[in-house]
PDB file of C-alpha atoms in Angstrom:
ATOM      1  CA  LEU A  15       0.177  -0.429  -0.094  1.00  0.00           C
ATOM      2  CA  ALA A  16       1.433   3.215  -1.084  1.00  0.00           C
ATOM      3  CA  PHE A  17       0.772   6.648   1.019  1.00  0.00           C
ATOM      4  CA  SER A  18       2.249   9.709  -0.517  1.00  0.00           C
ATOM      5  CA  LYS A  19       4.939  11.406   1.539  1.00  0.00           C
ATOM      6  CA  ILE A  20       4.340  10.029   5.368  1.00  0.00           C
ATOM      7  CA  GLU A  21       7.045  11.321   7.181  1.00  0.00           C
ATOM      8  CA  HIS A  22       7.104   8.773  11.025  1.00  0.00           C
ATOM      9  CA  VAL A  23       8.743   8.704  14.189  1.00  0.00           C
ATOM     10  CA  ASN A  24       9.929   6.527  16.405  1.00  0.00           C
ATOM     11  CA  SER A  25       6.513   4.994  18.255  1.00  0.00           C
ATOM     12  CA  GLU A  26       8.611   5.340  21.798  1.00  0.00           C
ATOM     13  CA  LEU A  27       8.612   9.190  21.387  1.00  0.00           C
ATOM     14  CA  LEU A  28       3.968   8.972  20.652  1.00  0.00           C
ATOM     15  CA  ALA A  29       4.317   6.849  23.459  1.00  0.00           C
ATOM     16  CA  LEU A  30       5.812   8.780  25.929  1.00  0.00           C
ATOM     17  CA  THR A  31       3.979  11.776  25.028  1.00  0.00           C
ATOM     18  CA  TYR A  32       0.938  10.210  25.112  1.00  0.00           C
ATOM     19  CA  GLY A  33       1.789   8.961  28.383  1.00  0.00           C
ATOM     20  CA  ALA A  34       2.276  12.415  29.616  1.00  0.00           C
ATOM     21  CA  LEU A  35      -0.836  13.362  28.733  1.00  0.00           C
ATOM     22  CA  VAL A  36      -2.790  10.709  30.397  1.00  0.00           C
ATOM     23  CA  THR A  37      -0.553  11.345  34.133  1.00  0.00           C
ATOM     24  CA  GLN A  38      -0.872  14.613  33.522  1.00  0.00           C
ATOM     25  CA  LEU A  39      -4.747  14.290  33.226  1.00  0.00           C
ATOM     26  CA  LEU A  40      -4.968  12.261  36.068  1.00  0.00           C
ATOM     27  CA  GLN A  41      -3.143  14.363  38.460  1.00  0.00           C
ATOM     28  CA  ASP A  42      -5.194  17.432  37.127  1.00  0.00           C
ATOM     29  CA  ILE A  43      -8.866  15.881  37.005  1.00  0.00           C
ATOM     30  CA  GLU A  44      -8.447  12.850  39.720  1.00  0.00           C
ATOM     31  CA  GLN A  45     -11.277  10.691  39.029  1.00  0.00           C
ATOM     32  CA  VAL A  46     -10.803   8.141  36.369  1.00  0.00           C
ATOM     33  CA  ASP A  47     -14.444   8.607  34.675  1.00  0.00           C
ATOM     34  CA  GLU A  48     -13.418  12.155  33.375  1.00  0.00           C
ATOM     35  CA  VAL A  49     -10.394  11.010  32.785  1.00  0.00           C
ATOM     36  CA  ASN A  50     -11.850   8.821  30.273  1.00  0.00           C
ATOM     37  CA  ALA A  51     -14.241  11.751  28.661  1.00  0.00           C
ATOM     38  CA  LYS A  52     -11.708  14.016  28.424  1.00  0.00           C
ATOM     39  CA  LEU A  53      -9.226  11.532  26.261  1.00  0.00           C
ATOM     40  CA  GLU A  54     -11.800  11.200  24.157  1.00  0.00           C
ATOM     41  CA  LYS A  55     -12.777  14.614  23.949  1.00  0.00           C
ATOM     42  CA  ILE A  56      -9.058  15.388  22.998  1.00  0.00           C
ATOM     43  CA  GLY A  57      -9.264  12.601  20.771  1.00  0.00           C
ATOM     44  CA  TYR A  58     -11.917  13.586  18.778  1.00  0.00           C
ATOM     45  CA  SER A  59     -10.458  17.341  18.251  1.00  0.00           C
ATOM     46  CA  ILE A  60      -7.520  15.306  16.514  1.00  0.00           C
ATOM     47  CA  GLY A  61     -10.120  12.996  14.124  1.00  0.00           C
ATOM     48  CA  VAL A  62     -11.975  16.110  13.242  1.00  0.00           C
ATOM     49  CA  ARG A  63      -8.259  17.640  11.807  1.00  0.00           C
ATOM     50  CA  LEU A  64      -7.211  14.418  11.291  1.00  0.00           C
ATOM     51  CA  ILE A  65      -9.267  13.196   8.293  1.00  0.00           C
ATOM     52  CA  ASP A  66      -7.633  16.194   6.547  1.00  0.00           C
ATOM     53  CA  GLU A  67      -4.166  13.944   6.840  1.00  0.00           C
ATOM     54  CA  PHE A  68      -6.180  11.032   5.524  1.00  0.00           C
ATOM     55  CA  LEU A  69      -7.976  12.011   2.841  1.00  0.00           C
ATOM     56  CA  ALA A  70      -5.150  13.527   1.580  1.00  0.00           C
ATOM     57  CA  LYS A  71      -2.283  11.165   1.890  1.00  0.00           C
ATOM     58  CA  SER A  72      -4.221   8.029   1.409  1.00  0.00           C
ATOM     59  CA  GLY A  73      -5.800   9.123  -1.839  1.00  0.00           C
ATOM     60  CA  ILE A  74      -8.783   6.294  -1.200  1.00  0.00           C
ATOM     61  CA  PRO A  75     -12.192   6.989  -2.500  1.00  0.00           C
ATOM     62  CA  SER A  76     -15.307   7.411  -0.399  1.00  0.00           C
ATOM     63  CA  CYS A  77     -16.693   4.081   1.069  1.00  0.00           C
ATOM     64  CA  ALA A  78     -19.546   2.392  -0.549  1.00  0.00           C
ATOM     65  CA  ASP A  79     -20.672   1.152   2.778  1.00  0.00           C
ATOM     66  CA  PHE A  80     -20.150   1.156   6.762  1.00  0.00           C
ATOM     67  CA  ARG A  81     -18.359  -2.786   6.051  1.00  0.00           C
ATOM     68  CA  GLU A  82     -16.150  -0.451   3.789  1.00  0.00           C
ATOM     69  CA  THR A  83     -15.607   2.482   5.668  1.00  0.00           C
ATOM     70  CA  ALA A  84     -15.016  -0.512   8.508  1.00  0.00           C
ATOM     71  CA  GLU A  85     -12.246  -2.090   6.600  1.00  0.00           C
ATOM     72  CA  VAL A  86     -10.199   1.015   5.718  1.00  0.00           C
ATOM     73  CA  ILE A  87     -10.533   2.261   9.411  1.00  0.00           C
ATOM     74  CA  ALA A  88      -8.244  -1.093  10.555  1.00  0.00           C
ATOM     75  CA  LYS A  89      -6.412  -1.529   7.069  1.00  0.00           C
ATOM     76  CA  VAL A  90      -5.560   1.898   6.511  1.00  0.00           C
ATOM     77  CA  ALA A  91      -5.943   4.598   8.664  1.00  0.00           C
ATOM     78  CA  PHE A  92      -4.661   2.473  11.353  1.00  0.00           C
ATOM     79  CA  LYS A  93      -1.633   1.407   9.091  1.00  0.00           C
ATOM     80  CA  MET A  94      -1.488   5.023   8.083  1.00  0.00           C
ATOM     81  CA  PHE A  95      -1.196   6.673  11.490  1.00  0.00           C
ATOM     82  CA  LEU A  96      -0.006   4.020  14.074  1.00  0.00           C
ATOM     83  CA  GLY A  97       1.962   1.757  12.005  1.00  0.00           C
ATOM     84  CA  ILE A  98      -0.316  -1.151  12.819  1.00  0.00           C
ATOM     85  CA  THR A  99      -3.519  -2.789  11.927  1.00  0.00           C
ATOM     86  CA  ALA A 100      -6.946  -4.301  12.686  1.00  0.00           C
ATOM     87  CA  ASP A 101      -9.001  -6.563  12.316  1.00  0.00           C
ATOM     88  CA  VAL A 102     -13.045  -5.911  11.715  1.00  0.00           C
ATOM     89  CA  VAL A 103     -14.806  -8.605  13.413  1.00  0.00           C
ATOM     90  CA  ASN A 104     -18.283  -9.486  15.687  1.00  0.00           C
ATOM     91  CA  TRP A 105     -20.520  -7.498  13.189  1.00  0.00           C
ATOM     92  CA  SER A 106     -24.047  -6.811  14.152  1.00  0.00           C
ATOM     93  CA  ASP A 107     -27.054  -5.466  11.621  1.00  0.00           C
ATOM     94  CA  ASN A 108     -24.122  -4.176   9.591  1.00  0.00           C
ATOM     95  CA  ASN A 109     -23.806  -1.066  11.231  1.00  0.00           C
ATOM     96  CA  GLU A 110     -21.401  -2.712  14.537  1.00  0.00           C
ATOM     97  CA  PHE A 111     -18.279  -3.703  14.284  1.00  0.00           C
ATOM     98  CA  SER A 112     -15.652  -4.576  16.478  1.00  0.00           C
ATOM     99  CA  LEU A 113     -11.812  -3.444  15.977  1.00  0.00           C
ATOM    100  CA  ILE A 114      -9.603  -6.249  17.351  1.00  0.00           C
ATOM    101  CA  LEU A 115      -5.362  -4.602  17.727  1.00  0.00           C
ATOM    102  CA  THR A 116      -2.600  -7.091  18.946  1.00  0.00           C
ATOM    103  CA  GLU A 117       0.047  -4.265  19.743  1.00  0.00           C
ATOM    104  CA  ASN A 118      -1.164  -0.577  20.740  1.00  0.00           C
ATOM    105  CA  PRO A 119       1.805   1.529  20.115  1.00  0.00           C
ATOM    106  CA  LEU A 120       0.276   4.160  22.699  1.00  0.00           C
ATOM    107  CA  ALA A 121       0.247   1.781  25.260  1.00  0.00           C
ATOM    108  CA  GLU A 122       3.970   0.858  24.823  1.00  0.00           C
ATOM    109  CA  PHE A 123       5.659   0.648  28.681  1.00  0.00           C
ATOM    110  CA  VAL A 124       2.609   0.903  30.374  1.00  0.00           C
ATOM    111  CA  GLU A 125       1.439  -0.724  33.577  1.00  0.00           C
ATOM    112  CA  LEU A 126      -2.143   0.737  35.441  1.00  0.00           C
ATOM    113  CA  PRO A 127      -1.376   1.169  38.672  1.00  0.00           C
ATOM    114  CA  GLU A 128      -4.298  -0.619  40.826  1.00  0.00           C
ATOM    115  CA  ASN A 129      -6.043   2.039  41.590  1.00  0.00           C
ATOM    116  CA  TYR A 130      -6.590   2.872  37.770  1.00  0.00           C
ATOM    117  CA  SER A 131      -8.643   0.346  37.078  1.00  0.00           C
ATOM    118  CA  GLY A 132     -11.200   1.952  36.223  1.00  0.00           C
ATOM    119  CA  LEU A 133      -8.855   3.752  33.432  1.00  0.00           C
ATOM    120  CA  TRP A 134      -9.257   3.155  29.679  1.00  0.00           C
ATOM    121  CA  TYR A 135      -5.499   4.119  29.070  1.00  0.00           C
ATOM    122  CA  SER A 136      -6.257   4.426  24.936  1.00  0.00           C
ATOM    123  CA  ASN A 137      -9.167   6.154  24.660  1.00  0.00           C
ATOM    124  CA  LEU A 138      -8.412   8.789  22.509  1.00  0.00           C
ATOM    125  CA  LEU A 139      -8.305   6.478  19.684  1.00  0.00           C
ATOM    126  CA  CYS A 140     -12.409   6.226  20.430  1.00  0.00           C
ATOM    127  CA  GLY A 141     -12.445  10.359  20.418  1.00  0.00           C
ATOM    128  CA  VAL A 142     -10.035  10.103  16.951  1.00  0.00           C
ATOM    129  CA  ILE A 143     -12.776   7.463  15.418  1.00  0.00           C
ATOM    130  CA  ARG A 144     -15.691   9.880  16.117  1.00  0.00           C
ATOM    131  CA  GLY A 145     -14.244  12.951  15.315  1.00  0.00           C
ATOM    132  CA  SER A 146     -13.115  11.985  11.520  1.00  0.00           C
ATOM    133  CA  LEU A 147     -16.045   9.747  10.998  1.00  0.00           C
ATOM    134  CA  GLU A 148     -17.869  13.021  11.692  1.00  0.00           C
ATOM    135  CA  MET A 149     -16.374  14.728   9.282  1.00  0.00           C
ATOM    136  CA  LEU A 150     -17.401  12.223   6.801  1.00  0.00           C
ATOM    137  CA  GLN A 151     -20.823  12.330   8.221  1.00  0.00           C
ATOM    138  CA  MET A 152     -21.598   9.333  10.247  1.00  0.00           C
ATOM    139  CA  LYS A 153     -22.649   9.887  13.900  1.00  0.00           C
ATOM    140  CA  VAL A 154     -20.649   6.618  15.595  1.00  0.00           C
ATOM    141  CA  ALA A 155     -20.616   6.043  19.162  1.00  0.00           C
ATOM    142  CA  CYS A 156     -17.121   4.329  20.297  1.00  0.00           C
ATOM    143  CA  TYR A 157     -15.880   2.635  22.753  1.00  0.00           C
ATOM    144  CA  PHE A 158     -13.244  -0.302  24.518  1.00  0.00           C
ATOM    145  CA  ARG A 159     -14.559  -3.223  25.384  1.00  0.00           C
ATOM    146  CA  ARG A 160     -10.933  -5.270  26.178  1.00  0.00           C
ATOM    147  CA  ASP A 161      -7.389  -3.819  26.695  1.00  0.00           C
ATOM    148  CA  PRO A 162      -4.713  -5.337  27.298  1.00  0.00           C
ATOM    149  CA  LEU A 163      -3.781  -3.426  30.254  1.00  0.00           C
ATOM    150  CA  ARG A 164      -6.751  -4.684  31.832  1.00  0.00           C
ATOM    151  CA  GLY A 165      -5.650  -7.895  31.634  1.00  0.00           C
ATOM    152  CA  ASP A 166      -7.291  -9.017  28.335  1.00  0.00           C
ATOM    153  CA  ASP A 167      -5.656 -10.808  25.992  1.00  0.00           C
ATOM    154  CA  VAL A 168      -6.718  -7.808  23.465  1.00  0.00           C
ATOM    155  CA  THR A 169      -7.214  -4.774  22.305  1.00  0.00           C
ATOM    156  CA  GLU A 170     -11.430  -4.459  21.407  1.00  0.00           C
ATOM    157  CA  ILE A 171     -12.578  -0.987  19.951  1.00  0.00           C
ATOM    158  CA  ARG A 172     -16.709  -0.951  19.628  1.00  0.00           C
ATOM    159  CA  VAL A 173     -18.080   1.505  16.890  1.00  0.00           C
ATOM    160  CA  GLU A 174     -21.440   2.168  16.145  1.00  0.00           C
ATOM    161  CA  LEU A 175     -23.033   3.995  13.875  1.00  0.00           C
ATOM    162  CA  LYS A 176     -26.008   5.931  15.073  1.00  0.00           C
ATOM    163  CA  GLU A 177     -26.812   8.024  12.274  1.00  0.00           C
ATOM    164  CA  ILE A 178     -26.020   9.268   8.585  1.00  0.00           C
ATOM    165  CA  MET A 179     -26.613  13.165   9.160  1.00  0.00           C
ATOM    166  CA  ILE A 180     -27.809  14.362   5.598  1.00  0.00           C
ATOM    167  CA  GLU A 181     -26.048  17.613   5.105  1.00  0.00           C
ATOM    168  CA  GLN A 182     -28.206  20.388   5.009  1.00  0.00           C
ATOM    169  CA  TYR A 183     -28.726  23.306   2.947  1.00  0.00           C
ATOM    170  CA  VAL A 184     -29.541  26.729   3.478  1.00  0.00           C
ATOM    171  CA  ASP A 185     -31.616  27.983   0.253  1.00  0.00           C
ATOM    172  CA  ASP A 186     -32.243  31.540  -0.342  1.00  0.00           C
ATOM    173  CA  GLU A 187     -35.442  31.684  -2.207  1.00  0.00           C
TER     174      GLU A 187
ATOM    175  CA  GLU B   7       7.069   3.528  13.697  1.00  0.00           C
ATOM    176  CA  VAL B   8       4.047   5.757  13.582  1.00  0.00           C
ATOM    177  CA  ALA B   9       3.068   8.945  11.406  1.00  0.00           C
ATOM    178  CA  GLU B  10       4.859  11.802  12.261  1.00  0.00           C
ATOM    179  CA  ALA B  11       1.327  13.796  11.998  1.00  0.00           C
ATOM    180  CA  SER B  12       0.450  11.342  14.896  1.00  0.00           C
ATOM    181  CA  PHE B  13       2.613  13.144  17.349  1.00  0.00           C
ATOM    182  CA  ALA B  14       2.392  16.713  16.064  1.00  0.00           C
ATOM    183  CA  PHE B  15      -1.201  16.123  16.517  1.00  0.00           C
ATOM    184  CA  LEU B  16      -0.886  14.768  20.216  1.00  0.00           C
ATOM    185  CA  GLN B  17       1.347  17.339  21.097  1.00  0.00           C
ATOM    186  CA  ILE B  18      -0.975  20.118  19.480  1.00  0.00           C
ATOM    187  CA  GLU B  19      -3.137  18.675  21.685  1.00  0.00           C
ATOM    188  CA  LEU B  20      -1.334  18.576  25.129  1.00  0.00           C
ATOM    189  CA  ILE B  21       0.138  21.578  24.526  1.00  0.00           C
ATOM    190  CA  ASN B  22      -2.796  23.731  24.153  1.00  0.00           C
ATOM    191  CA  TYR B  23      -4.102  21.605  27.116  1.00  0.00           C
ATOM    192  CA  LEU B  24      -1.420  23.503  29.244  1.00  0.00           C
ATOM    193  CA  LEU B  25      -1.071  26.092  28.181  1.00  0.00           C
ATOM    194  CA  ALA B  26      -4.824  26.903  29.002  1.00  0.00           C
ATOM    195  CA  GLN B  27      -3.430  26.445  32.277  1.00  0.00           C
ATOM    196  CA  GLY B  28      -1.667  29.884  31.975  1.00  0.00           C
ATOM    197  CA  GLU B  29       1.084  29.904  34.040  1.00  0.00           C
ATOM    198  CA  ASP B  30       0.616  26.928  35.984  1.00  0.00           C
ATOM    199  CA  GLY B  31       1.015  25.171  32.644  1.00  0.00           C
ATOM    200  CA  VAL B  32       4.301  26.191  31.054  1.00  0.00           C
ATOM    201  CA  ARG B  33       5.690  24.826  34.565  1.00  0.00           C
ATOM    202  CA  LYS B  34       3.316  21.567  33.869  1.00  0.00           C
ATOM    203  CA  LEU B  35       4.919  21.656  29.872  1.00  0.00           C
ATOM    204  CA  ASP B  36       8.285  22.229  31.227  1.00  0.00           C
ATOM    205  CA  ASN B  37       7.885  19.529  33.679  1.00  0.00           C
ATOM    206  CA  ILE B  38       7.414  16.806  31.392  1.00  0.00           C
ATOM    207  CA  GLY B  39       9.820  18.365  28.315  1.00  0.00           C
ATOM    208  CA  TYR B  40      12.390  17.625  30.975  1.00  0.00           C
ATOM    209  CA  GLN B  41      10.989  14.144  32.044  1.00  0.00           C
ATOM    210  CA  MET B  42      10.966  13.362  28.636  1.00  0.00           C
ATOM    211  CA  GLY B  43      14.372  14.673  27.683  1.00  0.00           C
ATOM    212  CA  ILE B  44      15.561  12.395  30.562  1.00  0.00           C
ATOM    213  CA  ARG B  45      14.125   9.307  29.536  1.00  0.00           C
ATOM    214  CA  LEU B  46      14.999   9.504  25.881  1.00  0.00           C
ATOM    215  CA  ALA B  47      18.567  10.831  26.711  1.00  0.00           C
ATOM    216  CA  GLU B  48      18.856   7.183  28.652  1.00  0.00           C
ATOM    217  CA  ARG B  49      17.156   4.833  25.973  1.00  0.00           C
ATOM    218  CA  LEU B  50      19.099   6.550  22.870  1.00  0.00           C
ATOM    219  CA  THR B  51      22.629   6.245  25.008  1.00  0.00           C
ATOM    220  CA  ARG B  52      21.767   2.472  26.680  1.00  0.00           C
ATOM    221  CA  ASP B  53      24.299   0.589  24.299  1.00  0.00           C
ATOM    222  CA  ARG B  54      26.784   3.531  23.460  1.00  0.00           C
ATOM    223  CA  PRO B  55      29.959   4.086  25.691  1.00  0.00           C
ATOM    224  CA  ARG B  56      29.887   7.405  27.997  1.00  0.00           C
ATOM    225  CA  PHE B  57      30.934  10.755  27.019  1.00  0.00           C
ATOM    226  CA  ALA B  58      34.147  12.014  27.461  1.00  0.00           C
ATOM    227  CA  ASP B  59      33.506  15.452  27.580  1.00  0.00           C
ATOM    228  CA  ASN B  60      30.596  18.260  27.402  1.00  0.00           C
ATOM    229  CA  LEU B  61      31.582  18.976  23.714  1.00  0.00           C
ATOM    230  CA  GLU B  62      30.422  15.364  22.905  1.00  0.00           C
ATOM    231  CA  ILE B  63      27.456  15.888  24.920  1.00  0.00           C
ATOM    232  CA  ILE B  64      26.426  18.696  22.737  1.00  0.00           C
ATOM    233  CA  LYS B  65      27.160  16.800  19.862  1.00  0.00           C
ATOM    234  CA  PHE B  66      25.075  14.047  20.386  1.00  0.00           C
ATOM    235  CA  ILE B  67      22.306  16.535  21.329  1.00  0.00           C
ATOM    236  CA  CYS B  68      23.032  18.330  18.498  1.00  0.00           C
ATOM    237  CA  LYS B  69      22.763  14.816  15.944  1.00  0.00           C
ATOM    238  CA  ASP B  70      21.242  11.600  17.959  1.00  0.00           C
ATOM    239  CA  LEU B  71      18.756  13.609  19.983  1.00  0.00           C
ATOM    240  CA  TRP B  72      17.886  16.145  16.953  1.00  0.00           C
ATOM    241  CA  SER B  73      17.567  13.345  13.982  1.00  0.00           C
ATOM    242  CA  TYR B  74      15.295  11.228  16.685  1.00  0.00           C
ATOM    243  CA  LEU B  75      12.950  14.257  17.618  1.00  0.00           C
ATOM    244  CA  PHE B  76      13.006  16.226  14.348  1.00  0.00           C
ATOM    245  CA  ARG B  77      14.648  13.788  11.219  1.00  0.00           C
ATOM    246  CA  LYS B  78      17.730  15.845  10.877  1.00  0.00           C
ATOM    247  CA  GLN B  79      20.616  17.660  12.583  1.00  0.00           C
ATOM    248  CA  VAL B  80      21.363  20.774  13.926  1.00  0.00           C
ATOM    249  CA  ASP B  81      22.252  23.508  11.056  1.00  0.00           C
ATOM    250  CA  LYS B  82      24.894  24.760  12.855  1.00  0.00           C
ATOM    251  CA  LEU B  83      26.909  24.455  16.326  1.00  0.00           C
ATOM    252  CA  GLN B  84      28.743  27.677  17.812  1.00  0.00           C
ATOM    253  CA  THR B  85      30.328  27.846  21.264  1.00  0.00           C
ATOM    254  CA  ASN B  86      32.149  30.477  23.290  1.00  0.00           C
ATOM    255  CA  HIS B  87      34.479  27.847  24.849  1.00  0.00           C
ATOM    256  CA  ARG B  88      33.625  28.338  28.260  1.00  0.00           C
ATOM    257  CA  GLY B  89      30.291  26.685  28.692  1.00  0.00           C
ATOM    258  CA  VAL B  90      27.725  28.565  26.642  1.00  0.00           C
ATOM    259  CA  PHE B  91      27.002  26.480  23.086  1.00  0.00           C
ATOM    260  CA  VAL B  92      24.419  27.987  20.059  1.00  0.00           C
ATOM    261  CA  LEU B  93      21.998  25.343  18.507  1.00  0.00           C
ATOM    262  CA  ALA B  94      21.096  27.287  14.991  1.00  0.00           C
ATOM    263  CA  ASP B  95      18.098  25.280  13.337  1.00  0.00           C
ATOM    264  CA  SER B  96      17.254  26.526  10.130  1.00  0.00           C
ATOM    265  CA  ASN B  97      14.034  25.516   9.271  1.00  0.00           C
ATOM    266  CA  PHE B  98      12.432  24.282  13.114  1.00  0.00           C
ATOM    267  CA  PRO B  99       9.994  21.714  12.100  1.00  0.00           C
ATOM    268  CA  TRP B 100       8.161  22.170  15.740  1.00  0.00           C
ATOM    269  CA  ILE B 101       6.932  25.887  15.328  1.00  0.00           C
ATOM    270  CA  GLY B 102       5.625  25.384  11.912  1.00  0.00           C
ATOM    271  CA  SER B 103       2.809  26.697  12.296  1.00  0.00           C
ATOM    272  CA  PHE B 104       3.608  30.415  13.579  1.00  0.00           C
ATOM    273  CA  SER B 105       6.254  30.698  10.751  1.00  0.00           C
ATOM    274  CA  SER B 106       3.671  31.994   8.176  1.00  0.00           C
ATOM    275  CA  SER B 107       2.158  34.963  10.138  1.00  0.00           C
ATOM    276  CA  ALA B 108       5.677  34.760  12.688  1.00  0.00           C
ATOM    277  CA  SER B 109       5.920  39.148  11.796  1.00  0.00           C
ATOM    278  CA  SER B 110       3.105  40.511  15.632  1.00  0.00           C
ATOM    279  CA  ASP B 111       4.856  40.164  18.588  1.00  0.00           C
ATOM    280  CA  SER B 112       1.297  38.052  19.796  1.00  0.00           C
ATOM    281  CA  VAL B 113       2.404  35.224  17.826  1.00  0.00           C
ATOM    282  CA  LYS B 114       6.423  35.251  18.928  1.00  0.00           C
ATOM    283  CA  GLU B 115       5.103  34.859  22.133  1.00  0.00           C
ATOM    284  CA  ALA B 116       2.708  32.401  21.286  1.00  0.00           C
ATOM    285  CA  ALA B 117       5.651  30.125  19.710  1.00  0.00           C
ATOM    286  CA  GLN B 118       7.674  31.624  22.490  1.00  0.00           C
ATOM    287  CA  ASP B 119       5.545  29.235  24.249  1.00  0.00           C
ATOM    288  CA  TRP B 120       5.570  26.638  22.573  1.00  0.00           C
ATOM    289  CA  LEU B 121       9.126  26.540  22.620  1.00  0.00           C
ATOM    290  CA  VAL B 122       9.261  25.623  26.264  1.00  0.00           C
ATOM    291  CA  PHE B 123       8.166  21.670  25.367  1.00  0.00           C
ATOM    292  CA  PRO B 124      11.645  20.980  23.355  1.00  0.00           C
ATOM    293  CA  CYS B 125      13.725  23.386  25.559  1.00  0.00           C
ATOM    294  CA  ALA B 126      13.114  21.507  28.827  1.00  0.00           C
ATOM    295  CA  ILE B 127      13.800  18.005  26.549  1.00  0.00           C
ATOM    296  CA  ILE B 128      17.512  19.406  25.625  1.00  0.00           C
ATOM    297  CA  ARG B 129      17.766  20.390  29.531  1.00  0.00           C
ATOM    298  CA  GLY B 130      16.198  17.239  30.958  1.00  0.00           C
ATOM    299  CA  ALA B 131      18.675  15.176  28.392  1.00  0.00           C
ATOM    300  CA  LEU B 132      21.470  17.142  29.557  1.00  0.00           C
ATOM    301  CA  SER B 133      20.577  16.740  33.522  1.00  0.00           C
ATOM    302  CA  SER B 134      20.463  13.000  32.121  1.00  0.00           C
ATOM    303  CA  PHE B 135      24.246  13.057  31.224  1.00  0.00           C
ATOM    304  CA  GLY B 136      25.430  15.557  34.688  1.00  0.00           C
ATOM    305  CA  VAL B 137      24.794  18.569  32.402  1.00  0.00           C
ATOM    306  CA  PRO B 138      23.243  20.877  33.903  1.00  0.00           C
ATOM    307  CA  CYS B 139      22.174  24.264  32.925  1.00  0.00           C
ATOM    308  CA  THR B 140      19.637  26.525  30.911  1.00  0.00           C
ATOM    309  CA  VAL B 141      18.383  26.250  27.748  1.00  0.00           C
ATOM    310  CA  GLN B 142      16.986  29.713  25.801  1.00  0.00           C
ATOM    311  CA  PRO B 143      15.099  30.123  22.172  1.00  0.00           C
ATOM    312  CA  ASP B 144      15.689  32.638  20.150  1.00  0.00           C
ATOM    313  CA  ILE B 145      12.931  33.440  17.502  1.00  0.00           C
ATOM    314  CA  SER B 146      13.415  36.486  15.912  1.00  0.00           C
ATOM    315  CA  ALA B 147      14.120  34.879  12.464  1.00  0.00           C
ATOM    316  CA  LEU B 148      11.181  32.725  12.332  1.00  0.00           C
ATOM    317  CA  PRO B 149      11.434  29.831  11.042  1.00  0.00           C
ATOM    318  CA  ARG B 150      14.966  29.695  11.707  1.00  0.00           C
ATOM    319  CA  CYS B 151      15.372  28.927  15.452  1.00  0.00           C
ATOM    320  CA  TRP B 152      18.205  29.075  17.631  1.00  0.00           C
ATOM    321  CA  PHE B 153      18.547  27.615  20.925  1.00  0.00           C
ATOM    322  CA  THR B 154      21.384  28.898  23.613  1.00  0.00           C
ATOM    323  CA  VAL B 155      22.715  26.312  25.917  1.00  0.00           C
ATOM    324  CA  ARG B 156      24.478  27.730  29.061  1.00  0.00           C
ATOM    325  CA  LEU B 157      26.171  25.254  31.702  1.00  0.00           C
ATOM    326  CA  THR B 158      25.348  26.163  35.087  1.00  0.00           C
ATOM    327  CA  LYS B 159      27.957  24.129  36.513  1.00  0.00           C
TER     328      LYS B 159
END
């Protein structure tokens, strides 16, 4: 798969920076649920801008349906931005699926202390997915189901299509 | 390896989040950069012999650390041989978005805040080699950027 002009950095740099962000949020906010929400929100604002980079560099034409969208996220977007691919599994009604990640560059060298057991460490990813799909008129709910940091065998992110937004045009006449 | 864009987007969010907290956030940003500098220096020097002197350490910063962070080396290194080193980067990538409109003072001030992060990384890396210092950025000619490292020991 060829992308146009993607520059790369060491994944360790991303992991360390992300770790610094999560640590800072835990210090500033304290409530783990609120940290999860804040990470998702930060991811959302990344997603709404990241989608432009994705469309410009990937050369992927628009997807025919949500199944194709899922494959593009798993095989193209994850590859492009995180250097890994995900598997798409557990479809339900053609509008819900799970992404399975066998490795997670954000969570390199991370161990969760017990008092943070309610933390979804990589929740930023859910926000990125929600934000970028919203820019493509797809309203989704996105959340973690499994995370090796919590003792699970793999990372599972659930994505549920809620609504396809119709672009609104203001009619002057 | 991950896309540089992923890191850039994340870095923007981290810095915006902190700078929204004012002075306090600048202090936190400085601390985060400092800790990252220590960790990066430890990782990058794990398999190499000890440095012979301070100049060798500074050269490591200009080549290895710079390549790791910015995918290139420092363009020019100058020193007065009395503990002051000036590292010049002709096109500093982490403030790229400020470069185009850097004529106004307010933009320069904002860019100055952003540079707290890389300056603290450099300071952290040097401190991990037992070289305490201050690092002062100069952005009077963006996108060119000078970093003045003053050893304090």
